[in-house]
Amino acid sequence: MAAGKPTRTDSLSFCLVQLTAAAGEGLGGGKVTATNETPLGRALLALRTRHVKASGGIERFRARGGLRPLLALLRRAAAAGPAPSQAGPGSAPSSVESAAAAGSTLSSGPAPTNSAAALSPPARLRKTLDLALSILANCCTEGACRAEVRRLGGILSLGAVPLLVESLTACQDSQCLQSVVRALRNLADSPQHRLALAQQGAVRPLAELLASAPDPALTLALVRALLELSRGCSRACAEQLSLGGGLGPLVSLASHPKRVVREATILILANLCAQGLVRPALGNAGGVEVLLSELRWRRGPSGSGPASQQPLVRAVCLLCREAINRARLRDAGGLELLMGLLQDPRSSAWHPHVVAALVGFLYDTGALGRLQALGLVPLLAGQLCGEAGDEEEEGREAASWDFPEERTPERTETGSFRSLRSWLISEGYAAGPGDISPDWSPERCPSLQSELSEPAEPASPAPCPTSQRTPRTLRTPGRSPSTEEPWGREGPALLLLSRFSQAPDPSGALVTSPALCGLLAYVTGAPGPPCPRALRILARLTCNPACLEAFVRSYGAALLRAWLVLGVAPDDWPALRARPAQCSQHRELGEMLLQNLTVQAESPFGVGALTHLLLSGSPEDRVACALTLPFICRKPSLWRRLLLDQGGLRLLLSALTRPAPHPLFLFFAADSLSCLQGLVSPAASLALPPAIPLKLDPPSPCLYEHLLGPAPIPAPDLHFLLDSGLQLPAQRAASATASPFFRALLAGSFAEAQMDLVPLRGLSPSAAWPILHHLHGCRGCGAALGPVPPPGQPLLGSEAEEALEAAGRFLLPGLEEELEEAVGYIHLGPQGGPESVSEVFRLGRPRLAVHCARWTLGPGQCPRKRALALMGLVEAAGEEAGPLTEALLAVVTG
């Protein structure tokens, strides 16, 4: 079969010539033929059906310069006037009635004789516009063409946008509608373009089409277009989509069987949450449940990665700003989902947004109770000292729509904490972001009546670089600028913690080790002045009688003293961690908080509570009570009765060798015993044992040295033979009177009484030296210091231990005491340290154990060294805790 006869429209050059001529001379573009088609019409049809759709056709059309005349043709069409919106069903876009006067530009030939078959100028214009827009839509599927359209100013001159919008409302052909929708989607490739399209009304007809249950192909095109237009959702976009009735269909499409439709729809719903004005309607349409369900699935084992969860997390957090959506979210299990995000370390980047969202539930008692049961308080405490990250900026349109009339002018603010403004407005705290509502009063917020002295909550954070964690300040009415309150990244967490602390009995949530550690870490570790709210929380807790027992059970009082007064945090123990220098303000704060607890403890209620804990509590509670009492009791009648008379002190001492119930238990115990010693003996000031300094400086005269010279007078009548072969001179009479052992050995019926050379077995020369001096009457001559090794060397197995054993074997109690004093003088003196204390204690001598306890608990001792020494003592005592207990008891009770 012969090939079809080629036509002129088969040539791309011919089509471009016709297009260029029409763009420059008029929309007619040539003479009307018998088939009622102008050369321009045939050229556009060929471009659309053949040239552009051919392989590489779009690239050739662009390379040959076809986009410029095509855009020019659209400009001339726009100048001819927009089509009226009253077009009949199924009709193509038409120009305005008055555009008939411009019909001469559509055709240069005479009108056709057959009016029934002839195309009127408006109809021909409609067909020309349809073809031109379809060609532009197809071309814009290529990135290079989109860039060329922008370079040629095609976006700014989109008189095509009204025509595209009109086509959406007037045309019923699915393929044509898909081309128009695709053109709008391709044009929405930047924030500026999306905003321009939304402002020109391109979103509402898309929403209306979506609500009319179109065919699947058109549905897919519509959701893809709406996804592009809703990125960084503008107010105009949200308004039009809502007014066009698109929220309900979008929620329905969230369960579409086709994955691409379903995912695009869910992202559209998430994007819409950026606009407060549409969130209530979105919640009423079921959007809250849809987004929660999708986020829950994506966080599940078969879900996707964290990156895909980010828009949904942001949307759920934004939904917490309106009361109606908070109720829906709470009923749909959203609180558990948000708590799961806070507990997931992989979601740490979203934690500040989640905490800020939870502020919306500040006065929802049921929600707060549920959040507390789920473990919110320790998580909030951990958020106080978290690292500041990059925070997503949010426009003022994201504020709550509960009170839209109170929306405020836009400011150049940054940070996710701007989200609090909506809640502050909705709760009546603020009339605007820079002020506090003048009609606010505690009577309107009964839960704040216990916080009358607390300044009003901040209205809006001032701009500041988040990476530097510089505290922001908020001014409250009637206060000078000097009283502005810092408001940083930790603001939402502190606000929620403050709310929890106002409960009648907040002890179960806040008076726990994790919560207190978080608050204290923030107070002492903030780079600038901490938020006063944190200080008020601590003061409120210590002044609440219901919290007293919790402070005792959790070692909270001991923690306050260690962290604030002594400057030792859990992370500092036992290895010293580099941290800022202790501030006097911290010490003053700690003393104030402990004084608050003292007031509670010494009240009739407190006395009863402490007595019950010590006498009837669990073993752990009894130990904690005994340890805490010296910190919070100053009445002698109370602490003497509980600690001394009723056995609290012995209970604490017996617990030292058990498994520690707290990481800082031994530090707390050492500090507690030292404080108790100060209560028992206020005048005690000696931190070191009385280790013979008066006898050694100046030393007493030596009575044995005259026997060591070449011509001793009187001459020695006895020599002691050591295992090493060394012979030491001695006087028999002096030696026999020194102890019962030597009296029986040298003057009794033993053979040694008749010997001039008496062996002394098991003695080294160094250990024998102080024994010979003592036998001849030397007291304090310094000989006892000879066998004692210097600090840092072990005492077990040393010549000092050998000398002590020999002194006991030879019944020389005076020498034992002198040797023990020499050991204490060297190892428990100024050059000794905590490690020396345990070495001395290991010798197992009761007097040395007392010296070790006195060195450990001395009032002038460094708290860290005291605790390290007690740790060494406990380790050295092992399972035999009796000697250590008795030594500590002797020192504490005097």
GROMACS .gro file of C-alpha atoms in nm, residues 108-294:
model
  187
  108SER     CA    1  -0.848   3.753   0.766
  109GLY     CA    2  -1.077   3.576   0.523
  110PRO     CA    3  -1.447   3.610   0.462
  111ALA     CA    4  -1.690   3.440   0.689
  112PRO     CA    5  -1.800   3.095   0.578
  113THR     CA    6  -2.123   3.068   0.393
  114ASN     CA    7  -2.251   2.774   0.595
  115SER     CA    8  -2.310   2.927   0.933
  116ALA     CA    9  -2.413   2.600   1.089
  117ALA     CA   10  -2.083   2.441   1.008
  118ALA     CA   11  -1.867   2.748   1.051
  119LEU     CA   12  -1.659   2.803   1.361
  120SER     CA   13  -1.735   3.142   1.513
  121PRO     CA   14  -1.436   3.356   1.612
  122PRO     CA   15  -1.488   3.288   1.987
  123ALA     CA   16  -1.507   2.916   1.920
  124ARG     CA   17  -1.192   2.930   1.713
  125LEU     CA   18  -1.022   3.124   1.991
  126ARG     CA   19  -1.127   2.856   2.240
  127LYS     CA   20  -0.980   2.585   2.024
  128THR     CA   21  -0.658   2.781   1.973
  129LEU     CA   22  -0.620   2.833   2.347
  130ASP     CA   23  -0.690   2.467   2.423
  131LEU     CA   24  -0.424   2.354   2.181
  132ALA     CA   25  -0.168   2.612   2.292
  133LEU     CA   26  -0.216   2.533   2.661
  134SER     CA   27  -0.196   2.161   2.595
  135ILE     CA   28   0.130   2.208   2.407
  136LEU     CA   29   0.268   2.419   2.696
  137ALA     CA   30   0.162   2.159   2.951
  138ASN     CA   31   0.331   1.880   2.761
  139CYS     CA   32   0.647   2.083   2.714
  140CYS     CA   33   0.665   2.170   3.082
  141THR     CA   34   0.707   1.803   3.169
  142GLU     CA   35   1.072   1.853   3.068
  143GLY     CA   36   1.296   2.035   3.313
  144ALA     CA   37   1.484   2.229   3.046
  145CYS     CA   38   1.153   2.359   2.907
  146ARG     CA   39   1.041   2.471   3.250
  147ALA     CA   40   1.365   2.661   3.293
  148GLU     CA   41   1.319   2.818   2.949
  149VAL     CA   42   0.963   2.922   3.029
  150ARG     CA   43   1.088   3.093   3.345
  151ARG     CA   44   1.370   3.261   3.152
  152LEU     CA   45   1.123   3.393   2.895
  153GLY     CA   46   0.902   3.536   3.169
  154GLY     CA   47   0.629   3.286   3.104
  155ILE     CA   48   0.534   3.252   3.469
  156LEU     CA   49   0.496   3.621   3.534
  157SER     CA   50   0.293   3.666   3.218
  158LEU     CA   51   0.068   3.377   3.297
  159GLY     CA   52  -0.240   3.526   3.173
  160ALA     CA   53  -0.251   3.159   3.106
  161VAL     CA   54  -0.334   3.093   3.474
  162PRO     CA   55  -0.683   3.244   3.459
  163LEU     CA   56  -0.738   3.055   3.136
  164LEU     CA   57  -0.616   2.734   3.293
  165VAL     CA   58  -0.842   2.794   3.591
  166GLU     CA   59  -1.136   2.866   3.361
  167SER     CA   60  -1.065   2.548   3.171
  168LEU     CA   61  -1.094   2.350   3.496
  169THR     CA   62  -1.445   2.483   3.558
  170ALA     CA   63  -1.572   2.475   3.202
  171CYS     CA   64  -1.427   2.162   3.044
  172GLN     CA   65  -1.542   1.808   3.106
  173ASP     CA   66  -1.299   1.619   2.887
  174SER     CA   67  -1.080   1.413   3.118
  175GLN     CA   68  -0.770   1.420   2.904
  176CYS     CA   69  -0.793   1.797   2.857
  177LEU     CA   70  -0.844   1.843   3.230
  178GLN     CA   71  -0.544   1.623   3.303
  179SER     CA   72  -0.331   1.839   3.072
  180VAL     CA   73  -0.443   2.157   3.246
  181VAL     CA   74  -0.388   2.006   3.592
  182ARG     CA   75  -0.047   1.882   3.486
  183ALA     CA   76   0.041   2.230   3.360
  184LEU     CA   77  -0.052   2.384   3.695
  185ARG     CA   78   0.149   2.121   3.880
  186ASN     CA   79   0.455   2.183   3.667
  187LEU     CA   80   0.425   2.557   3.713
  188ALA     CA   81   0.419   2.517   4.095
  189ASP     CA   82   0.791   2.446   4.117
  190SER     CA   83   0.896   2.718   4.362
  191PRO     CA   84   0.749   2.891   4.666
  192GLN     CA   85   0.698   3.212   4.469
  193HIS     CA   86   0.521   3.032   4.188
  194ARG     CA   87   0.302   2.833   4.426
  195LEU     CA   88   0.198   3.149   4.603
  196ALA     CA   89   0.123   3.325   4.273
  197LEU     CA   90  -0.088   3.032   4.153
  198ALA     CA   91  -0.281   3.018   4.480
  199GLN     CA   92  -0.343   3.393   4.477
  200GLN     CA   93  -0.481   3.367   4.123
  201GLY     CA   94  -0.734   3.107   4.233
  202ALA     CA   95  -0.578   2.793   4.094
  203VAL     CA   96  -0.645   2.576   4.401
  204ARG     CA   97  -1.019   2.600   4.452
  205PRO     CA   98  -1.122   2.453   4.114
  206LEU     CA   99  -0.881   2.167   4.174
  207ALA     CA  100  -1.050   2.099   4.508
  208GLU     CA  101  -1.395   2.122   4.349
  209LEU     CA  102  -1.292   1.878   4.079
  210LEU     CA  103  -1.160   1.640   4.344
  211ALA     CA  104  -1.493   1.660   4.529
  212SER     CA  105  -1.686   1.565   4.214
  213ALA     CA  106  -1.551   1.206   4.216
  214PRO     CA  107  -1.350   1.218   3.893
  215ASP     CA  108  -1.206   0.917   3.716
  216PRO     CA  109  -0.893   0.750   3.862
  217ALA     CA  110  -0.650   0.910   3.615
  218LEU     CA  111  -0.781   1.259   3.685
  219THR     CA  112  -0.784   1.187   4.059
  220LEU     CA  113  -0.416   1.100   4.048
  221ALA     CA  114  -0.339   1.416   3.850
  222LEU     CA  115  -0.536   1.628   4.097
  223VAL     CA  116  -0.369   1.494   4.413
  224ARG     CA  117  -0.026   1.531   4.254
  225ALA     CA  118  -0.103   1.891   4.163
  226LEU     CA  119  -0.245   1.970   4.507
  227LEU     CA  120   0.062   1.814   4.668
  228GLU     CA  121   0.286   2.055   4.478
  229LEU     CA  122   0.065   2.356   4.545
  230SER     CA  123   0.040   2.275   4.919
  231ARG     CA  124   0.415   2.257   4.982
  232GLY     CA  125   0.490   2.529   5.237
  233CYS     CA  126   0.114   2.575   5.242
  234SER     CA  127   0.011   2.939   5.210
  235ARG     CA  128  -0.301   3.093   5.357
  236ALA     CA  129  -0.453   3.137   5.013
  237CYS     CA  130  -0.395   2.772   4.930
  238ALA     CA  131  -0.554   2.648   5.253
  239GLU     CA  132  -0.854   2.881   5.218
  240GLN     CA  133  -0.926   2.779   4.862
  241LEU     CA  134  -0.886   2.410   4.930
  242SER     CA  135  -1.125   2.435   5.224
  243LEU     CA  136  -1.380   2.650   5.041
  244GLY     CA  137  -1.364   2.417   4.744
  245GLY     CA  138  -1.477   2.128   4.964
  246GLY     CA  139  -1.154   1.938   4.926
  247LEU     CA  140  -1.093   1.839   5.289
  248GLY     CA  141  -1.348   1.561   5.302
  249PRO     CA  142  -1.241   1.401   4.974
  250LEU     CA  143  -0.877   1.422   5.077
  251VAL     CA  144  -0.949   1.242   5.403
  252SER     CA  145  -1.138   0.976   5.209
  253LEU     CA  146  -0.854   0.937   4.960
  254ALA     CA  147  -0.615   0.870   5.248
  255SER     CA  148  -0.740   0.512   5.237
  256HIS     CA  149  -0.722   0.485   4.855
  257PRO     CA  150  -0.604   0.142   4.736
  258LYS     CA  151  -0.346   0.298   4.506
  259ARG     CA  152  -0.032   0.374   4.706
  260VAL     CA  153   0.074   0.683   4.512
  261VAL     CA  154  -0.266   0.845   4.564
  262ARG     CA  155  -0.275   0.749   4.929
  263GLU     CA  156   0.073   0.882   5.012
  264ALA     CA  157   0.024   1.205   4.818
  265THR     CA  158  -0.307   1.267   4.994
  266ILE     CA  159  -0.157   1.215   5.338
  267LEU     CA  160   0.124   1.459   5.263
  268ILE     CA  161  -0.135   1.715   5.145
  269LEU     CA  162  -0.318   1.681   5.476
  270ALA     CA  163   0.013   1.719   5.663
  271ASN     CA  164   0.098   2.031   5.461
  272LEU     CA  165  -0.242   2.186   5.534
  273CYS     CA  166  -0.175   2.165   5.908
  274ALA     CA  167   0.068   2.455   5.869
  275GLN     CA  168  -0.234   2.688   5.843
  276GLY     CA  169  -0.427   2.739   6.164
  277LEU     CA  170  -0.741   2.854   5.987
  278VAL     CA  171  -0.798   2.514   5.826
  279ARG     CA  172  -0.697   2.283   6.111
  280PRO     CA  173  -1.035   2.281   6.293
  281ALA     CA  174  -1.216   2.190   5.971
  282LEU     CA  175  -0.951   1.933   5.893
  283GLY     CA  176  -1.005   1.775   6.232
  284ASN     CA  177  -1.382   1.770   6.182
  285ALA     CA  178  -1.329   1.593   5.851
  286GLY     CA  179  -1.131   1.317   6.023
  287GLY     CA  180  -0.782   1.437   5.943
  288VAL     CA  181  -0.654   1.388   6.298
  289GLU     CA  182  -0.728   1.019   6.299
  290VAL     CA  183  -0.584   0.975   5.950
  291LEU     CA  184  -0.254   1.143   6.031
  292LEU     CA  185  -0.218   0.962   6.362
  293SER     CA  186  -0.288   0.629   6.199
  294GLU     CA  187  -0.034   0.691   5.924
   0.00000   0.00000   0.00000
